[in-house]
Tab-separated table of C-alpha atoms (C1' of nucleotides) in Angstrom:
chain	number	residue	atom	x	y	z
A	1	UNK	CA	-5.496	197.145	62.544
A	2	UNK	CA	-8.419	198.980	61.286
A	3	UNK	CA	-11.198	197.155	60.471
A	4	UNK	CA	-12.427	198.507	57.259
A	5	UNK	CA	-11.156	195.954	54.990
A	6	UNK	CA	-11.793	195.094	51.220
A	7	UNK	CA	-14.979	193.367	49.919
A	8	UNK	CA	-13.019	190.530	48.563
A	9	UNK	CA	-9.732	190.391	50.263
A	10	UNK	CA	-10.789	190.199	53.831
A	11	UNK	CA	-9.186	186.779	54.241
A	12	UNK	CA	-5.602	187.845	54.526
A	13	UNK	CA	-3.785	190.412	53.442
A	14	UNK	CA	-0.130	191.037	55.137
A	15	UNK	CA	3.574	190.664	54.254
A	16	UNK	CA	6.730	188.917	56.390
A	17	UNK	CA	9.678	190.369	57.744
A	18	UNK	CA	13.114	189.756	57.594
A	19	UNK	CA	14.568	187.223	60.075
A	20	UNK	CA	16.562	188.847	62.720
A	21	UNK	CA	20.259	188.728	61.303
A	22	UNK	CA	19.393	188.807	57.461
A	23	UNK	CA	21.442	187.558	54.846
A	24	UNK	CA	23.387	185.283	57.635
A	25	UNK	CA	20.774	182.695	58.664
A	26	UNK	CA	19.611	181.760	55.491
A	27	UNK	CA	20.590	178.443	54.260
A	28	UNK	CA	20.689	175.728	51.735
A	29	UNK	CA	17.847	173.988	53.380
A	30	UNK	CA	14.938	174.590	54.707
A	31	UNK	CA	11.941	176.758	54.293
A	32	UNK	CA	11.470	178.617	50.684
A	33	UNK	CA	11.699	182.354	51.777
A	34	UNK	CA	10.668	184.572	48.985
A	35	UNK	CA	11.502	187.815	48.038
A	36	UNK	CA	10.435	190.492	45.549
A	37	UNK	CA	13.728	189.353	43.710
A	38	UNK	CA	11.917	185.889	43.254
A	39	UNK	CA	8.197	187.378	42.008
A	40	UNK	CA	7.463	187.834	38.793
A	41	UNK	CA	3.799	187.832	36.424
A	42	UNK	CA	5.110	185.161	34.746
A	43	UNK	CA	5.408	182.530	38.255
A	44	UNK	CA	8.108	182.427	41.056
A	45	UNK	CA	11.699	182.071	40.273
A	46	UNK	CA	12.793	180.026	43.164
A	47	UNK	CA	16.073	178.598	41.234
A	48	UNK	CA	18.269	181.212	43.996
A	49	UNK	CA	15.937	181.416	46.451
A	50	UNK	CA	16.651	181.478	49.810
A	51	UNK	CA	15.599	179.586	52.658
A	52	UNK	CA	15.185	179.580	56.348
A	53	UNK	CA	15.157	177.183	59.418
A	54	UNK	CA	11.783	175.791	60.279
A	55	UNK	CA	12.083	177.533	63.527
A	56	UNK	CA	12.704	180.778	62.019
A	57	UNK	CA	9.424	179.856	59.694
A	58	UNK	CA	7.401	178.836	62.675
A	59	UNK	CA	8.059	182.259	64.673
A	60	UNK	CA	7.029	184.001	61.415
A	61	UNK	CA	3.633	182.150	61.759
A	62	UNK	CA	1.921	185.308	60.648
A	63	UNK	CA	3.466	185.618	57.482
A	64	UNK	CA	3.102	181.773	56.183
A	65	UNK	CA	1.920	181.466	52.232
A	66	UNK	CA	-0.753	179.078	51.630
A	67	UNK	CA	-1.859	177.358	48.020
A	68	UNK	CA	-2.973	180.238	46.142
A	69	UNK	CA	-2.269	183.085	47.549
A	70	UNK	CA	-1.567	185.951	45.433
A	71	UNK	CA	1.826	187.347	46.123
A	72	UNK	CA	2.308	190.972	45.087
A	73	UNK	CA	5.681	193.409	45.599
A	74	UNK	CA	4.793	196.552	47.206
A	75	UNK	CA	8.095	198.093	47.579
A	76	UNK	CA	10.912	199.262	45.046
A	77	UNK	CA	11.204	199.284	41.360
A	78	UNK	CA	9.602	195.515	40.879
A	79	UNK	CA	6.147	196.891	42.796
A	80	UNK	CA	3.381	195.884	41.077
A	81	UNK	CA	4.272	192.164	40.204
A	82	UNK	CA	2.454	189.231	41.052
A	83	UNK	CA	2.420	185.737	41.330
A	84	UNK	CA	0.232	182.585	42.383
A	85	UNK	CA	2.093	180.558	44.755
A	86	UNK	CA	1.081	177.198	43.839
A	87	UNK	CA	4.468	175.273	45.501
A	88	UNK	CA	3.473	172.018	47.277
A	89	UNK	CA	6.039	173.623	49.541
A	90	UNK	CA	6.089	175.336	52.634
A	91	UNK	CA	7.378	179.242	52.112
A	92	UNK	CA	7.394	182.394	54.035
A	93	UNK	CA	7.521	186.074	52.768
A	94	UNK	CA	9.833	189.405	53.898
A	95	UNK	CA	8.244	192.731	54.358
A	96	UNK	CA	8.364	193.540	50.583
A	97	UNK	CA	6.356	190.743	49.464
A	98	UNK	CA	2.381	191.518	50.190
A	99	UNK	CA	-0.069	188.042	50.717
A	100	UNK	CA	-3.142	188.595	49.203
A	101	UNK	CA	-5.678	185.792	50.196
A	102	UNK	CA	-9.083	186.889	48.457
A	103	UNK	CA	-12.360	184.951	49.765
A	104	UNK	CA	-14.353	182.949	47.971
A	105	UNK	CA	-16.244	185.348	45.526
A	106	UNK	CA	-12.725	185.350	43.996
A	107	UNK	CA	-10.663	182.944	42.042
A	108	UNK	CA	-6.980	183.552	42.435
A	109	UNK	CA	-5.923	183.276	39.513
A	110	UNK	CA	-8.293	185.873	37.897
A	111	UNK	CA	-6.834	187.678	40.541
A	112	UNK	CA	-3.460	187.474	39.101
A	113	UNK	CA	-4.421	188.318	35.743
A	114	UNK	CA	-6.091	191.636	36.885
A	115	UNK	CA	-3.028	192.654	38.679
A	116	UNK	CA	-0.650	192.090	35.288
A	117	UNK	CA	-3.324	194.125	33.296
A	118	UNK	CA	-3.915	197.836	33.220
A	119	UNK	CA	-6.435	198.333	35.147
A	120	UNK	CA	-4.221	196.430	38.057
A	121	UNK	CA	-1.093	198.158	37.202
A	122	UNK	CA	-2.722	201.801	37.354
A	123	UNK	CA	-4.545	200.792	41.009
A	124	UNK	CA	-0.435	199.711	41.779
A	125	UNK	CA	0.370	203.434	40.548
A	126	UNK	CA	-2.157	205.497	42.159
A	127	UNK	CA	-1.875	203.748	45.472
A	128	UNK	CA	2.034	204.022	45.075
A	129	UNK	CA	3.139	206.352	48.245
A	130	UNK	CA	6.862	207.123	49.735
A	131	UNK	CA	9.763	210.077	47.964
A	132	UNK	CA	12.876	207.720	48.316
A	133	UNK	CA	11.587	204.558	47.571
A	134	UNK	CA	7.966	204.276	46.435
A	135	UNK	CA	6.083	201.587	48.192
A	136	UNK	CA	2.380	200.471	48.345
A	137	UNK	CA	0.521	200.464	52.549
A	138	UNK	CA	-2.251	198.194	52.879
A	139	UNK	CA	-4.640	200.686	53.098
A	140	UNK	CA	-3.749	201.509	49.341
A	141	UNK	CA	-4.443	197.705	48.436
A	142	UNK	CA	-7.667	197.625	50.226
A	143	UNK	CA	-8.679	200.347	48.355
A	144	UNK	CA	-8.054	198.949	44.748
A	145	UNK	CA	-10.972	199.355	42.400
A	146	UNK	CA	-11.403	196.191	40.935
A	147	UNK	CA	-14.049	194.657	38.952
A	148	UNK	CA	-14.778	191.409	40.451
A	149	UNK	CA	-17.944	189.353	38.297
A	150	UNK	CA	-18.964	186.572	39.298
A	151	UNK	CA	-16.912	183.202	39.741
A	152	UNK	CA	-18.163	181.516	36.471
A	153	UNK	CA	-17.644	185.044	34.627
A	154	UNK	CA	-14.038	185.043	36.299
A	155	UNK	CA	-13.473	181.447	34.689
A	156	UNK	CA	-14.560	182.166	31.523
A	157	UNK	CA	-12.818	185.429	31.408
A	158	UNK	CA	-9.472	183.492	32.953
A	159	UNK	CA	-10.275	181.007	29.812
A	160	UNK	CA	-10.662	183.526	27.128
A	161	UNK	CA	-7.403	185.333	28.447
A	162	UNK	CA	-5.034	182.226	28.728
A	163	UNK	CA	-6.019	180.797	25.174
A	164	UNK	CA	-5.266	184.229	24.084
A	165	UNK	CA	-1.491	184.401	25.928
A	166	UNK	CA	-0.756	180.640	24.790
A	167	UNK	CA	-1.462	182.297	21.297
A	168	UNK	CA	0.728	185.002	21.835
A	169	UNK	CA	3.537	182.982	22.937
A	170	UNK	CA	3.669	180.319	20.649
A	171	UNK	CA	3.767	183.190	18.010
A	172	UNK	CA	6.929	184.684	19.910
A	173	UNK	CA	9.036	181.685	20.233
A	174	UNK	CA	8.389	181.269	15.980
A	175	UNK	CA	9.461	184.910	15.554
A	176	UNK	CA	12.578	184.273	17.832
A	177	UNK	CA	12.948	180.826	15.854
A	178	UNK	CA	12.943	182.207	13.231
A	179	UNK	CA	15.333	185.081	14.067
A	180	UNK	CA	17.560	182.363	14.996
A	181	UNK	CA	17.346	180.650	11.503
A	182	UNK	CA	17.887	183.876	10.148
A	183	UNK	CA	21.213	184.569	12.163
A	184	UNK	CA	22.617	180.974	11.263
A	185	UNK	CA	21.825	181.168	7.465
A	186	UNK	CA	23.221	184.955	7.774
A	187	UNK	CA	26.565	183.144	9.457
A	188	UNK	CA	26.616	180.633	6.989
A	189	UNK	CA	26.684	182.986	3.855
A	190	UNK	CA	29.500	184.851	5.674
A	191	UNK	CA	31.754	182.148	6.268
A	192	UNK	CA	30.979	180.659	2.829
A	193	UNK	CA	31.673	183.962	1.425
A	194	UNK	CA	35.145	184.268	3.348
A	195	UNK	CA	36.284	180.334	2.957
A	196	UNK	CA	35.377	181.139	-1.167
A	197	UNK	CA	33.035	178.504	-1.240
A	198	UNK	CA	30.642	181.018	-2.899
A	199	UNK	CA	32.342	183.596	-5.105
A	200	UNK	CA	30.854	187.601	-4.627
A	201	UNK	CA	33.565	189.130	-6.245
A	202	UNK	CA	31.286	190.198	-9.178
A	203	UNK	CA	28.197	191.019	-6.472
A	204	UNK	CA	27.339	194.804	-6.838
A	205	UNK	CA	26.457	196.518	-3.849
A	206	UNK	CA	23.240	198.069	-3.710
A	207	UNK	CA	21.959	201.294	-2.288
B	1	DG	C1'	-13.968	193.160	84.776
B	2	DA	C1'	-12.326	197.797	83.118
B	3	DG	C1'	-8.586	200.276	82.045
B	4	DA	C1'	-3.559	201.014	82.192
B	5	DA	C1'	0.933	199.363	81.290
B	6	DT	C1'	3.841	196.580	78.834
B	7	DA	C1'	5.211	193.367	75.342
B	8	DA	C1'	4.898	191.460	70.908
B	9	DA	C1'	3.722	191.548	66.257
B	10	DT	C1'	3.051	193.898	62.182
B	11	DA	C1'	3.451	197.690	58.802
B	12	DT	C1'	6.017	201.262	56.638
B	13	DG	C1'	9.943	204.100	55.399
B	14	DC	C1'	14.371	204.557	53.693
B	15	DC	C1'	19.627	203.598	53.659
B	16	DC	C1'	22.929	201.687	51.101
B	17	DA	C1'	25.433	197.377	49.054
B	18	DG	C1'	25.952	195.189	44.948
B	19	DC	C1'	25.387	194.913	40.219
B	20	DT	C1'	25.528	196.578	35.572
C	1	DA	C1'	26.337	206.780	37.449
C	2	DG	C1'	22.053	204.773	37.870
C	3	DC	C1'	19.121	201.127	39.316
C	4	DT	C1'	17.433	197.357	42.045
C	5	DG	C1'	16.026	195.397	46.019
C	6	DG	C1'	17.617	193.401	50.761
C	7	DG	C1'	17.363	194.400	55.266
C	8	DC	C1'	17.493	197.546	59.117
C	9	DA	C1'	15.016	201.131	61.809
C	10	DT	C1'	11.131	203.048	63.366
C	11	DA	C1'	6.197	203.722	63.790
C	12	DT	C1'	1.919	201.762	64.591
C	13	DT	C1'	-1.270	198.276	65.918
C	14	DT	C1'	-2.636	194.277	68.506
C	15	DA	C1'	-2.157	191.074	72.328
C	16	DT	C1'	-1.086	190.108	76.974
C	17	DT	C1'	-0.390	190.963	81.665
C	18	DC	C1'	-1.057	193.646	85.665
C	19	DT	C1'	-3.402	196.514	89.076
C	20	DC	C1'	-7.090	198.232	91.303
DNA sequence: GAGAATAAATATGCCCAGCT
DNA sequence: AGCTGGGCATATTTATTCTC
């Protein structure tokens, strides 16, 4: 490991691997293992997720998520999203799944937010290495240019942002409401038209 | 106790199964 | 036929043990 490591990550930063034997010793039960399949900038999807014995967990000690951890894909077409793990469970990660574990100066969540936006997406691109199957090293991550204020600037920023997205998706679940209304009034003129409850027969059809 | 040898852990690359 | 992403394979780094 070399020691150069990033101004604000130099807590953690690392990914899993797969259990020996893959697919076959996962399990109903157990320890959440998560995937790139199960990251996304919106939060984990854990609803097929699969899991793994504790003793499996416990030899992949390195590789443990903790409360807040940023969890970012560095391999394949998802690379570049991002979640928060904030699961009062216990979880692991696979080699595709990086743990980002900033230190103090940053707040994990702003973290998150800079890593859906641009300026995180383009760091995600130019850091992108590999012909076959692009994938990110750590080295790459390390090297992200960020801009990191200070805490209180990162709250108020987080703040600012989140108001704004809870704005933006209240307005998109009224358009696709409303879409909705517009499909069942649209299916209700049709049938009414067919059954001859209304009568078009003298409707022109315009141009 | 330094350095070599070996083992273990971690990081990275890429093949290919499964899905659409 | 193209895309996604899981997992294996290999390379690299770090830790541990051994020998002098």
């Amino acid at each position: 490991m070399e020691n150069r490591t990033h101004a604000f990550f130099n807590k953690k930063i690392g990914s899993g691997v797969t259990p020996r034997g893959g697919a076959s010793v996962y399990q109903d039960e157990g320890i959440i293992f998560l995937r790139s399949q199960n990251i996304y900038d919106q939060g984990l999807r854990i609803d097929d997720v699969s899991r793994i014995s504790n003793e499996i967990h416990e030899k992949m000690s390195g590789s443990k998520v903790m409360k807040d951890d940023v969890l970012l894909n560095i391999t394949g077409a998802s690379i570049g999203r991002s979640s928060i793990f904030n699961l009062d469970e216990e979880a692991n990660v696979n080699q595709h799944v990086c743990i980002i574990r900033p230190n103090e100066k940053v707040v994990p969540e702003y973290l998150h937010f800079l890593m859906q936006s641009e300026v995180g997406k383009l760091q995600v691109k130019l850091g992108t290495t590999g012909g076959n199957r692009e994938g990110l090293n750590f080295e790459a991550i390390k090297k992200f240019r960020l801009p990191i204020p200070k805490r209180k600037e990162q709250y108020e920023i987080l703040n600012s942002v989140s108001t704004k997205l809870n704005d933006l998706h209240l307005i998109n679940s009224k358009l696709i409401n409303q879409i909705q209304l517009l499909k069942n009034y649209r299916q209700s003129i049709i049938s009414e038209a067919v059954t001859g409850k209304i009568d078009v027969r003298e409707w022109e059809t315009k141009k």
